[in-house]
Each structure stands twice: as structure tokens, then as C-alpha cells.
Coordinates of C-alpha atoms and ligand atoms in Angstrom, one line a residue:
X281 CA 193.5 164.8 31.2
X282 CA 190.4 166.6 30.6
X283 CA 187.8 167.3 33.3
X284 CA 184.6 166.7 33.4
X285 CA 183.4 170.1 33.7
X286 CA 179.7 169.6 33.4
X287 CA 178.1 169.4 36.6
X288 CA 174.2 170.0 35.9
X289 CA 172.8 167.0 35.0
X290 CA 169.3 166.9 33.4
X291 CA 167.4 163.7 36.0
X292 CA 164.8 163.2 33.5
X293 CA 167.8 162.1 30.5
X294 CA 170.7 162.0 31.6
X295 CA 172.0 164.7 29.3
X296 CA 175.0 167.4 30.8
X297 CA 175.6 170.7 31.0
X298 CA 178.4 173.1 32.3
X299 CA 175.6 175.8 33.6
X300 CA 172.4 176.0 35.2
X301 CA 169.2 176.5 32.5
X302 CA 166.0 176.6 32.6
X303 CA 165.0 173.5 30.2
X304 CA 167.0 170.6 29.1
X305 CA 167.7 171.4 25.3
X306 CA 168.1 167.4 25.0
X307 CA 164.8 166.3 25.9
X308 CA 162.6 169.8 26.4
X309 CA 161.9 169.5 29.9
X310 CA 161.7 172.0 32.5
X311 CA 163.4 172.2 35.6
X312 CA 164.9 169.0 35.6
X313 CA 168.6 170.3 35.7
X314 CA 169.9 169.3 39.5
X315 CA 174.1 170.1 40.1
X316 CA 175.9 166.9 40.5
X317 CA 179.1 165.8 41.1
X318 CA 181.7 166.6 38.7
X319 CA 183.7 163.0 39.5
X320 CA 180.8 161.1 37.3
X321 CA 182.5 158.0 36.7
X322 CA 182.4 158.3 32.8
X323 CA 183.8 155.4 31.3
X324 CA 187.9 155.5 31.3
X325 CA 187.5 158.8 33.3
X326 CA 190.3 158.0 36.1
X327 CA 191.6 155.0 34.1
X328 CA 192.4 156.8 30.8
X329 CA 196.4 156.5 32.2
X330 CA 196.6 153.1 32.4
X331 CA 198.6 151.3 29.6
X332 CA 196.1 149.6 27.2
X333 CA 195.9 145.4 27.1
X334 CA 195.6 143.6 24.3
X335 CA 192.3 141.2 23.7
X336 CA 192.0 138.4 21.0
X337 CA 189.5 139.4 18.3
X338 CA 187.1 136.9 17.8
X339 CA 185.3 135.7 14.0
X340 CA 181.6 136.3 14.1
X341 CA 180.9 132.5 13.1
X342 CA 182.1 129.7 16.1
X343 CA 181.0 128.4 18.9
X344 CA 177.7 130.0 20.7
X345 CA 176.2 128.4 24.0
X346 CA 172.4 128.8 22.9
X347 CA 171.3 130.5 25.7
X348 CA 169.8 128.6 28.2
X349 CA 166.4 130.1 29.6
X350 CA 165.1 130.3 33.2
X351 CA 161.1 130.2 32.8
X352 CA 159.7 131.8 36.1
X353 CA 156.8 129.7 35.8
X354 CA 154.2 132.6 35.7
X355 CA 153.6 132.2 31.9
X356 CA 152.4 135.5 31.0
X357 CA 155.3 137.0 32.4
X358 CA 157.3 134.2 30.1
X359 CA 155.8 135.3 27.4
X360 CA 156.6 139.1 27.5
X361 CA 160.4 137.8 28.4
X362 CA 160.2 135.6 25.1
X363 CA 160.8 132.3 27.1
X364 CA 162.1 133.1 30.5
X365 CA 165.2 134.5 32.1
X366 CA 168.6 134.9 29.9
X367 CA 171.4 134.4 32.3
X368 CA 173.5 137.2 32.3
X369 CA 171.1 139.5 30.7
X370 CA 169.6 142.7 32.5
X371 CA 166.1 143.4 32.7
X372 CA 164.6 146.8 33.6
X373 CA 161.1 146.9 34.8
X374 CA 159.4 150.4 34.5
X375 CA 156.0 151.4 35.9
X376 CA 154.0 154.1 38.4
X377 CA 154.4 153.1 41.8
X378 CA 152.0 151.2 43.4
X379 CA 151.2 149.4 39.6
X380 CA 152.0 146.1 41.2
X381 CA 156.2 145.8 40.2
X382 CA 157.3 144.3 43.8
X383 CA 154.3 142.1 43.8
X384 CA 155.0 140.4 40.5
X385 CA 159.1 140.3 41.0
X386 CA 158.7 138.6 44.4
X387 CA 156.0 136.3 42.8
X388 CA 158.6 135.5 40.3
X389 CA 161.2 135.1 42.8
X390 CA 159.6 132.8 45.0
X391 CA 158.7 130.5 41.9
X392 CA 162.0 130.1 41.0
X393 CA 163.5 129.3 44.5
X394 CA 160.5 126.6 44.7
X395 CA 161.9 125.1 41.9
X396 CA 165.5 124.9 43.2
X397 CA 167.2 128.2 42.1
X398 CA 169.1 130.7 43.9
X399 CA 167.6 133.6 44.1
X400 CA 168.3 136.9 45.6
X401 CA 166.0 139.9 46.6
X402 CA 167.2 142.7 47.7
X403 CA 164.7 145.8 48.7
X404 CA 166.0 149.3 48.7
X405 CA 162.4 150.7 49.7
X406 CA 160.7 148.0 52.3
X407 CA 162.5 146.6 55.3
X408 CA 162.7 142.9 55.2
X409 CA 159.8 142.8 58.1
X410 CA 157.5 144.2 55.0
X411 CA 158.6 141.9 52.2
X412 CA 158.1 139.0 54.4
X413 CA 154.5 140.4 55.6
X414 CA 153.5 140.5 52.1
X415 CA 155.4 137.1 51.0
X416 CA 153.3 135.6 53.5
X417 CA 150.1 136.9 52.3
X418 CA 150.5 136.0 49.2
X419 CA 151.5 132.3 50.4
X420 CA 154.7 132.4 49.6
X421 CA 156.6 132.6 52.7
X422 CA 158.0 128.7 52.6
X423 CA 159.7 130.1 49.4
X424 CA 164.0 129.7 49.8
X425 CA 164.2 132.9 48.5
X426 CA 167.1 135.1 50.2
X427 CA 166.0 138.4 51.6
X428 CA 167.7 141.5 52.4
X429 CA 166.8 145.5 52.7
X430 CA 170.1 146.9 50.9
X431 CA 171.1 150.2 49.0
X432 CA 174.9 150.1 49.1
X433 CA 175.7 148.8 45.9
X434 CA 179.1 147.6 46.5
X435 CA 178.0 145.4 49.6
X436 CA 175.1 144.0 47.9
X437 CA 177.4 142.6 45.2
X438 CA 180.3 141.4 47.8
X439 CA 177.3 139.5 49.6
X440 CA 176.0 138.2 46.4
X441 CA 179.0 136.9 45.1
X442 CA 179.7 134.7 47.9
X443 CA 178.4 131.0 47.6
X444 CA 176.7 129.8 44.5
X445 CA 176.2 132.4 41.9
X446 CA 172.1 133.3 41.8
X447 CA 170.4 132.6 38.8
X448 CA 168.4 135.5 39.5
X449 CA 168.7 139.0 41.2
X450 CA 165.7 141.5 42.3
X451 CA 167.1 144.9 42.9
X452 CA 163.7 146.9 44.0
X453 CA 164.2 150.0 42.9
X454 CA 167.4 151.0 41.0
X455 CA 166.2 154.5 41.6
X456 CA 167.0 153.7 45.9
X457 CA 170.5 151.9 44.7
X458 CA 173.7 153.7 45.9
X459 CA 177.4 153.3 44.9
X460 CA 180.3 154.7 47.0
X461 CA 182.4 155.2 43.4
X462 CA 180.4 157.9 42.7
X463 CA 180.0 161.1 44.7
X464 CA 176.3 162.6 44.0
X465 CA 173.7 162.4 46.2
X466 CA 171.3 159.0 46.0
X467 CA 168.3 158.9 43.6
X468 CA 170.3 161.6 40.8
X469 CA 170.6 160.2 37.2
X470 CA 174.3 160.2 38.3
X471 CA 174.3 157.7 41.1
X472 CA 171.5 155.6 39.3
X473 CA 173.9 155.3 36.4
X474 CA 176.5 154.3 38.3
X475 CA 174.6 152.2 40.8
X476 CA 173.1 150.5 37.4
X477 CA 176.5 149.7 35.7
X478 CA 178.3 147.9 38.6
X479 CA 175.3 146.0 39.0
X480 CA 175.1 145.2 35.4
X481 CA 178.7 144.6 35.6
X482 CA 178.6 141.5 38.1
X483 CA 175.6 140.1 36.4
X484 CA 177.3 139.6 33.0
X485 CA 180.5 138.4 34.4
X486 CA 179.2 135.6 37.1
X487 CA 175.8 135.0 34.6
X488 CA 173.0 135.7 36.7
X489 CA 169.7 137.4 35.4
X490 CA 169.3 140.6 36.8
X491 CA 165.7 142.2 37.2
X492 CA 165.7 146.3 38.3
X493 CA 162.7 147.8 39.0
X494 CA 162.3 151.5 37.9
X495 CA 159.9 154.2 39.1
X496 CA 158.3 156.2 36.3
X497 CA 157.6 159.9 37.3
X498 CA 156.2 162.8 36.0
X499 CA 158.0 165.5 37.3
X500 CA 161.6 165.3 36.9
X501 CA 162.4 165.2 40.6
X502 CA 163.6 161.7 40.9
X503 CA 165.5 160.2 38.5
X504 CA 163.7 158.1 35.3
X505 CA 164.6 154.7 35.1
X506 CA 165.0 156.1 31.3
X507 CA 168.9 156.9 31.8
X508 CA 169.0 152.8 32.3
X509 CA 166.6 151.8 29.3
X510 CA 170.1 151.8 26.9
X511 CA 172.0 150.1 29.4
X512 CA 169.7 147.2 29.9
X513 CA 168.9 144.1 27.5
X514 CA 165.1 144.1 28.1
X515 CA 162.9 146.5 29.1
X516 CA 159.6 146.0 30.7
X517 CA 156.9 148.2 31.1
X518 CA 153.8 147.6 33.7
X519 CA 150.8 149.7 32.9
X520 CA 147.1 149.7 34.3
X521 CA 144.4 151.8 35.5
X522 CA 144.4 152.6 39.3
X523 CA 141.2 152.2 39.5
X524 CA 141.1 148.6 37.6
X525 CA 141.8 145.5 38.3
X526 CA 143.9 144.7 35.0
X527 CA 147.2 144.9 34.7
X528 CA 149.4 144.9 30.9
X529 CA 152.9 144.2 31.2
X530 CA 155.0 145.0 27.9
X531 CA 158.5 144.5 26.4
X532 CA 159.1 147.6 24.9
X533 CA 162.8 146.9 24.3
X534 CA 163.8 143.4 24.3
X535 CA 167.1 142.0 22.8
X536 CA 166.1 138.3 23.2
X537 CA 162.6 138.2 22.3
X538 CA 159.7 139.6 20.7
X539 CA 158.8 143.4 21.8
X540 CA 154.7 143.1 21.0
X541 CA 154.0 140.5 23.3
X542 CA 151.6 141.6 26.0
X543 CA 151.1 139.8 29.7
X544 CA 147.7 140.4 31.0
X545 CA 147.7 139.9 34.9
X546 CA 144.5 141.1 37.4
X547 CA 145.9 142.6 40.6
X548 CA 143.8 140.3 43.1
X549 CA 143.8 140.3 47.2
X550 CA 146.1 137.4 47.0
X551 CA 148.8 138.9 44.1
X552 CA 148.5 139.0 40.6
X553 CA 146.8 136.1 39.0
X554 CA 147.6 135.4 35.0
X555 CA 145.0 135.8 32.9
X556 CA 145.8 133.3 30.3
X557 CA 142.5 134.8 28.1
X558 CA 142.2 138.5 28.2
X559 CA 139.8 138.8 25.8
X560 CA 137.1 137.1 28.0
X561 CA 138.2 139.9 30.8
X562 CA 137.6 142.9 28.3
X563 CA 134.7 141.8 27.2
X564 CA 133.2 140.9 30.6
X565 CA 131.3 144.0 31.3
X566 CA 130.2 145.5 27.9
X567 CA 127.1 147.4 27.4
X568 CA 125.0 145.1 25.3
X569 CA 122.2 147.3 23.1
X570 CA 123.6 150.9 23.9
X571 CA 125.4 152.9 20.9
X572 CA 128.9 154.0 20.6
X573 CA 129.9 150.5 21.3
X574 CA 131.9 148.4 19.0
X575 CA 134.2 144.9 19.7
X576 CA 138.2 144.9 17.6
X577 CA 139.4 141.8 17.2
X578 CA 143.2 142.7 17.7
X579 CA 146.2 140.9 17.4
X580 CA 148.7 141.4 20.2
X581 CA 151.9 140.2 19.6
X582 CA 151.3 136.6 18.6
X583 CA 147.9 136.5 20.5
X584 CA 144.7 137.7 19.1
X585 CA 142.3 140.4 22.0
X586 CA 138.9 140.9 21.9
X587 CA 138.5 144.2 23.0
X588 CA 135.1 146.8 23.5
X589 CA 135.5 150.5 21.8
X590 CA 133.8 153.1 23.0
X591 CA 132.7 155.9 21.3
X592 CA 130.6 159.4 22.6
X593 CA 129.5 161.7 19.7
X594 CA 127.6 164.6 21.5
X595 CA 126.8 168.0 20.5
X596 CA 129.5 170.9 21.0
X597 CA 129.1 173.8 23.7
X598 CA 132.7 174.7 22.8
X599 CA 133.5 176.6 19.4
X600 CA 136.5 174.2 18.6
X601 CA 135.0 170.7 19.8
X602 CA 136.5 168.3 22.2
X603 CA 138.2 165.1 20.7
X604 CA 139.3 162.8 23.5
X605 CA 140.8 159.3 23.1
X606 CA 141.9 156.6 26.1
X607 CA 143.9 154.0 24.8
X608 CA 144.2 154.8 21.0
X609 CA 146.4 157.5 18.8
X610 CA 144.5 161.1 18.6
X611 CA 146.0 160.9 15.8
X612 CA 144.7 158.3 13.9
X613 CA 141.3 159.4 15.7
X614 CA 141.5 162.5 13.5
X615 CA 142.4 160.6 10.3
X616 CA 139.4 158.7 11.1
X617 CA 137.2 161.8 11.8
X618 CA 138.2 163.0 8.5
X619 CA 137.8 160.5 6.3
X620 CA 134.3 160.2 7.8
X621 CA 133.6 164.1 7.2
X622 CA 135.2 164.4 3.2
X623 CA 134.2 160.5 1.8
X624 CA 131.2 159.5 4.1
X625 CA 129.0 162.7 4.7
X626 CA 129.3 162.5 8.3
X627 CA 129.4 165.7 10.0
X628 CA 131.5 165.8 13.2
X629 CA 132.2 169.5 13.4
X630 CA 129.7 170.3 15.8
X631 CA 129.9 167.6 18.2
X632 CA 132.2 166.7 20.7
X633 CA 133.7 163.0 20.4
X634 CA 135.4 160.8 23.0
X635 CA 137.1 157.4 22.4
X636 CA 137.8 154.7 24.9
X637 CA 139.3 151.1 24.8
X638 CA 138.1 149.7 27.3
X639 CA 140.0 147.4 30.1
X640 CA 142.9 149.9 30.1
X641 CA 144.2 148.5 26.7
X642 CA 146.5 150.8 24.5
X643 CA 145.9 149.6 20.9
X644 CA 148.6 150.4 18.2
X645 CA 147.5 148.4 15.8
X646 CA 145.9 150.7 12.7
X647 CA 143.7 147.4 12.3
X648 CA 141.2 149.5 14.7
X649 CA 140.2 152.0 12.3
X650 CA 136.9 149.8 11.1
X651 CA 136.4 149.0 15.2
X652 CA 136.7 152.8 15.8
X653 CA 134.4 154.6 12.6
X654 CA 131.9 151.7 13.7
X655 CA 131.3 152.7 16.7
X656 CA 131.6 156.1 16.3
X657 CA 128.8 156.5 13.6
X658 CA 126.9 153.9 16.0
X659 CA 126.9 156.6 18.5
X660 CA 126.4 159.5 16.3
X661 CA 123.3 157.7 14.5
X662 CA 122.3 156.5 18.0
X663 CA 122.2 153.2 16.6
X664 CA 123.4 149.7 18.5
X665 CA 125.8 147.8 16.3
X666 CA 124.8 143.9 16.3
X667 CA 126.1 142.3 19.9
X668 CA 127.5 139.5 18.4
X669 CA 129.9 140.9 15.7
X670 CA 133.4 141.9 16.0
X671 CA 135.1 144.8 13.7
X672 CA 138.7 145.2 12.5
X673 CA 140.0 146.7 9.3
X674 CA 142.2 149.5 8.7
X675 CA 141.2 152.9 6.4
X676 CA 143.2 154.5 3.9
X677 CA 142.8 158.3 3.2
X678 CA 140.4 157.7 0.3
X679 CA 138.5 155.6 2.5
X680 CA 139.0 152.6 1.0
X681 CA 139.0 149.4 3.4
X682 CA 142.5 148.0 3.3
X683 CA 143.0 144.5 4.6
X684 CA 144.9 143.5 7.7
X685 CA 147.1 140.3 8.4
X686 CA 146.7 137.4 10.5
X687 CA 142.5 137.7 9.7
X688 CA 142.0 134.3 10.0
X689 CA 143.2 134.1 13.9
X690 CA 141.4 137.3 14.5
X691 CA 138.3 135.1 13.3
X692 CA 139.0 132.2 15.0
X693 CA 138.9 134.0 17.9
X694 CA 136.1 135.8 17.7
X695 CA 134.3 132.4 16.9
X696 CA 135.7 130.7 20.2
X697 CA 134.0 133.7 22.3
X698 CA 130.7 132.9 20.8
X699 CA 130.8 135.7 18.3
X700 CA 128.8 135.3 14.4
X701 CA 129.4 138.1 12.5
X702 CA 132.4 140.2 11.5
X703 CA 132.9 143.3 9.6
X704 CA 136.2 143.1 7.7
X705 CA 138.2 144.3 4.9
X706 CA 136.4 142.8 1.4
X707 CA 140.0 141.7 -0.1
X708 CA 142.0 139.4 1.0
X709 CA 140.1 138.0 4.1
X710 CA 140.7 134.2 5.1
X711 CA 137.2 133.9 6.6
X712 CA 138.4 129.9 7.1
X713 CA 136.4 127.6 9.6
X714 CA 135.8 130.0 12.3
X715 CA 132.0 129.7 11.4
X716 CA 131.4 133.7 11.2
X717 CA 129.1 135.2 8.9
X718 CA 132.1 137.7 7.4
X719 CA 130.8 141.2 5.7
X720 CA 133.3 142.2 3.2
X721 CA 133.7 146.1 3.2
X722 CA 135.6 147.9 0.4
X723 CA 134.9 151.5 1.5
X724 CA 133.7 153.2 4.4
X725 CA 130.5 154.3 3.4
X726 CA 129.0 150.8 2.6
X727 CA 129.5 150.3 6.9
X728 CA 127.9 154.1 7.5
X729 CA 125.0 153.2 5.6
X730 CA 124.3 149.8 7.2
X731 CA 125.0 151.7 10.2
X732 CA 122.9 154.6 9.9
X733 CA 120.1 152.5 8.5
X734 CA 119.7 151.2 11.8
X735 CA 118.8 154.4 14.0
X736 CA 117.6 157.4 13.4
X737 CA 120.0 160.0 13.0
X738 CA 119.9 163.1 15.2
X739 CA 118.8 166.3 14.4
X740 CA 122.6 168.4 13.1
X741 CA 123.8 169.8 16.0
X742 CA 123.9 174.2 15.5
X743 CA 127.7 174.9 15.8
X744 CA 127.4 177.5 18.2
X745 CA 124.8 177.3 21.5
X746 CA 121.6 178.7 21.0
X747 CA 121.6 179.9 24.8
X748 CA 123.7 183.1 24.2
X749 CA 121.4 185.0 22.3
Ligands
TYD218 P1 153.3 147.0 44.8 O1 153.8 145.6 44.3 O2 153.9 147.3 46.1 O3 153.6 148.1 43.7 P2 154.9 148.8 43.2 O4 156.1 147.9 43.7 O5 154.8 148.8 41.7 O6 155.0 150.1 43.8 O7 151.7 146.9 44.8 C1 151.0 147.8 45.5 C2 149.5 147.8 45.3 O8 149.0 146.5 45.0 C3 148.9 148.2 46.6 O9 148.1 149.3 46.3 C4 148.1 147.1 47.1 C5 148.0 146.2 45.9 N1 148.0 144.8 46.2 C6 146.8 144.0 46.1 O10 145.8 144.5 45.7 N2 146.9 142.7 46.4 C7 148.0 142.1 46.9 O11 148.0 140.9 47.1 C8 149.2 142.9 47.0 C9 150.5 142.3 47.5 C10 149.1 144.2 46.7
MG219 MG1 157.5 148.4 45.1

């Protein structure tokens, strides 16, 4: 029987090796490689001897139980799920630490108990005095939901598995889970693994829903909840700013739902609180009349955001210029730049530019390209764009203005906010019965010149400071 010879185990992915090295070849970290165990329980590891069983093969058409869901009742959360709890599926909830992730779970929890379920929370981190203390200032404390401070894997699931089977499971944080199958040290990729699959394990056979909760972190230290991610039926990820209030969960593997739905929650002294219409909390503290300021109606998921751009265009002290961007891709930033500099005239090489969706929002949608060259000219011509228009579009390298879908909800939207203008791709636009004034663009320099005809361009920055000589 072959051994498992490899020993040094990369706690960032997961991947193997038979020596120490410096960098994981697998995933091009450093210093993530920690010795482990060589008894990892790999899968038919110690029971490769025993005698193989046969199993009935089954056709792919027949019976199916249409999975019955388990809404938690907090919608937002539903709706990043795609309808609630599968039973028997595993969920993996990722974030930073202090994000909010034990907040929202035992939210969740206690909403199902209230409505009759079993539930089951176990905490590898807090002692049950700490969960309770927070329970009760959130007002949940009269919730039936069962409580324990756990890590051993193997008596969390004997526990569970007496009396009626839950129909969901909080394990806070896979990363503090131990099993006594496997022999490396607590928090390794190896123990997580194995803590993961037994747990997984007793979820699909008895057919409750499973939530783990998963540190994200930096350095390699402790193990990503990343060696999980392929294990797990769902993956959840729970973003936000420290400093802000918002908080975005997203499905960014899902095997039951949709994987572009977004949950928007705000992080409030008494829990998180839904926020059933994000775009009125992004656009709640815009800078009406300043430059650089521009509002993307976006589409995430199935639901259409409002959101503010910012844009800073300021002259260079540097000899290769800053370009900065929160919340978009640099690189579409650049494609943007360029097109601007070759088809448009606009001159960025001496200025510094910085680009910000605001809220803490991460747009993916190439829709943005109008939102962002709008507001970046804005700044750079020092001219406010109109308050009460919204922007979306996407540019092709020629700089034509190609036309995104679902413009009519996009619209609507905007209309519903109080919006009355909107700056959108010429072809193609369904400007319907939202009751906005809709400029059709076909290429980008039709926008810069409405833009630039506005302010009063500044002076061309000199590429190099003057100071120096
Ligand atoms: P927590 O759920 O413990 O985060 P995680 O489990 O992801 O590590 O949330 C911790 C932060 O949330 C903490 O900084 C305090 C804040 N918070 C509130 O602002 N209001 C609340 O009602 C609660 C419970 C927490
Ligand atoms: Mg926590």
C-alpha cells in the first residue's frame, strides 16, 4: 500500500509536498508550507484493503424529491441562498473577521427556531456565556435555538444526531473544528479538511443544512476556508468596509441557485438590518454639484443598484502617474483611460487618477464604462455632471458605445429614485415608461464634449514638476 509520503502541506491550498520549499508552486505563495501529519486521511487511505461492495446504478431520469427549501426569514440572505436552506446541502460562509459572519448566522438561527425548527449552533471561538450575551442584545434570547461551545468534531456529531435531526447546523468557524481521525495539529489545512468532511458527511446522510463559517486571511498562517470551497455546495462571501456601515454578502459558488445575487445588510447596534433597497443607501450621501461624480445604474443579479462613481483626475508629481481604483477592475480602468487618450483627445498622461464606487460596492459589470469615462472627464474638465441623471453603457476599443441588457429595469429604477435623465448606449435602448429623458450615445466623444462644454478645462498639466529645476 503506498504511503503518503508528503508531509508539508501548503495552509493557504491545500496542495502537498514531500520537502520543505520556500513557495507553494500550486498557488505562488510564500511561506505557507507547515509539516503535517503524514496519516492525512486521503480518501480510501487505510480502507484501500477492504473488499469492494457493489451499489445499483441508477438512470438519470426517475424519481427526484424537488428539494424542499428552508427560507431563514431574513430575505436578503434568501435571496443570495436562491430561496432558502437546501437540506442536506453545505454552505461555506467566507469573510475577515469581525465582518459580521456570527451576527448574521445566529440571526438566522434564531429565526428558524422561532418558527419551529431544530436548530443547532455550535461555537468553536465564544463560550456559550458570549453567544448568549450577544443573542440577548440583539433580542433574540427567547429563540429555542440549542447552544454549545464545541471543537471536537466527533462529539459534536454524536450530540447532534441524537433526537430529531436539525434542519440546520451553525458550525462557527470550521477553521477552530477538530477531528480525532486525523493527527495534525488544529487550524492546519489538514485537520480543517478532515474536520469539514465528517461534518459534511452527517449532513448529507441525516439531511440537515449545514452553515460553516470560514476566516479569510492574508497571511498563510491559518488555514483558508479555500481548501473547503470544492467541498461545499454553496459558497458565501461577506464583504464590507470596516469603517462602513454596509455590508454585501455574495454567492460566489452556488449549486442551487443563482451566483450574482447580492444581499445588502447595514451592521446596526442591534445586528444586521436588511436593506431591502440599496440603491437609496448608496446614494444617501453623494456630493451634489462637485466633479468627478457620476451615478451607474447597475444590475446586480436580478436586481438593479444605483450606485455613486467617483473619479479624481489631478496633476502627476510622479514620472509614471498613479491610477487607483476601489471597487472596479484596474483593468478595465485602463481600457477606459485609453480609449479616452487615442479616440477622445483627452490627455491623462500627466495626471494622476483615482476611482471609487462608493458604499463599498465591487462592480463587475463592464456596463460601468459610460458611469466611469463620465465622471472621469467631469473631474478632469472640473465640470458637475447634471444631479439628476444616471450613466451606464459599456465601451468597445474603438470607442463606440455598445448597448447593455436589461436597460429598461436599469431605467425604471432610476425613475423610481426620482432621477430624469440618463446617458445610455444609442442602439438598442428600451427607454419604456420610466419617464427619463434618455440621451442616446454612439461614441465616446459625443459625452466628452457635452461634458467638457460644461467647465472649463484645466490648464495641461507639465509631465514633470517644475519645482526641480
Ligand atoms: P461578528 O459577528 O462577531 O463578526 P465575525 O463573526 O465575522 O468575526 O461581528 C463583530 C462586529 O460587529 C463587532 O466589531 C461589533 C459589531 N456588531 C455591531 O456593530 N452590532 C451588533 O449588534 C453586533 C452583534 C455586532
Ligand atoms: Mg465570529
Amino acid at each position: 500500500m503506498a504511503k503518503n509520503a508528503s508531509s508539508f502541506v501548503c495552509q493557504n491550498c491545500g496542495a502537498a509536498y514531500g520537502r520543505w520549499q520556500g513557495r507553494c508552486e500550486s498557488c505562488g505563495e510564500w511561506n505557507t508550507l507547515v509539516e503535517e501529519g503524514a496519516t492525512a486521511p486521503v480518501p480510501g487511505g487505510a480502507r484501500a484493503a477492504r473488499k469492494g461492495r457493489r451499489f445499483e446504478l441508477e438512470p438519470l431520469t426517475g424519481e427526484t424529491l424537488d428539494a424542499p427549501r428552508l427560507p431563514s426569514g431574513i430575505a436578503e440572505l434568501d435571496r443570495v441562498t436562491g430561496g432558502g436552506f437546501v437540506p442536506g446541502s453545505v454552505l461555506l460562509m467566507a469573510g475577515d473577521p469581525g465582518i459580521g459572519k456570527s451576527t448574521l448566522l445566529i440571526q438566522a438561527a434564531a429565526a428558524l427556531a422561532r418558527a419551529g425548527h431544530r436548530t443547532v449552533y455550535i461555537s468553536g471561538e465564544e463560550a456559550v456565556a458570549q453567544v448568549r450575551l450577544r443573542a440577548e442584545r440583539l433580542g433574540l434570547s427567547q429563540a429555542p435555538v440549542e447552544l454549545a461551545s464545541e471543537t471536537a468534531v466527533e462529539d459534536i456529531i454524536a450530540t447532534i444526531a441524537e433526537g430529531k435531526t436539525p434542519r440546520l447546523i451553525v458550525i462557527d468557524s470550521i477553521q477552530t473544528m477538530w477531528s480525532n481521525a486525523v493527527d495534525s495539529a488544529p487550524g492546519t489545512v489538514t485537520q480543517v479538511r478532515g474536520s469539514a468532511q465528517a461534518l459534511i458527511r452527517y449532513a448529507k446522510k441525516s439531511g440537515a443544512a449545514l452553515m460553516l463559517v470560514g476566516h479569510v486571511t492574508k497571511d498563510g498562517q491559518i488555514a483558508g476556508p479555500r481548501v473547503v470551497e470544492h467541498m461545499v455546495d454553496a459558497v458565501m462571501s461577506f464583504e464590507g468596509e470596516g469603517s462602513q456601515q454596509f455590508r454585501i454578502l455574495r454567492a460566489v459558488k452556488n449549486r442551487f441557485g443563482p451566483t450574482d445575487e447580492i444581499g445588502v445588510f447595514e451592521m446596526t447596534g442591534l445586528g444586521l438590518r436588511e436593506v431591502s433597497n440599496p440603491s437609496e443607501l448608496f446614494l444617501s450621501e453623494r456630493d451634489l454639484g462637485s466633479p468627478g461624480t457620476a451615478v451607474f445604474a447597475g444590475i446586480e443579479g436580478t436586481r438593479p443598484v444605483l450606485v455613486e462613481i467617483q473619479a479624481l483626475v489631478a496633476p502627476t508629481s510622479l514620472g509614471t502617474p498613479r491610477r487607483a481604483v476601489v471597487g472596479w477592475e484596474g483593468s478595465r480602468l485602463a481600457m477606459v483611460l485609453a480609449v479616452l487618450e487615442a479616440h477622445c483627445g483627452v490627455k491623462l498622461g500627466g495626471y494622476d487618477v483615482y476611482l471609487n464606487v462608493a458604499g463599498g460596492l465591487r462592480i463587475n459589470e463592464p456596463a460601468a464604462d459610460l458611469a466611469a469615462a463620465a465622471a472621469l472627464v467631469s473631474s478632469l474638465a472640473g465640470a458637475a455632471l447634471p444631479a439628476d441623471a444616471v450613466y451606464f453603457g459599456e465601451i468597445s476599443l474603438s470607442g463606440a458605445v455598445r448597448p447593455v441588457a436589461q436597460s429598461g429595469a436599469r431605467l425604471k429604477e432610476a425613475g423610481k429614485l426620482g432621477f430624469k435623465r440618463a446617458v445610455a448606449p444609442e442602439t438598442g435602448r428600451e427607454s419604456g415608461d420610466a419617464g427619463l429623458a434618455v440621451t442616446g450615445i454612439g461614441h465616446l466623444t459625443t459625452m466628452v464634449a457635452d461634458i467638457a462644454a460644461r467647465g472649463t478645462p484645466r490648464p495641461a498639466a507639465s509631465p514633470r514638476p517644475a519645482k526641480r529645476a
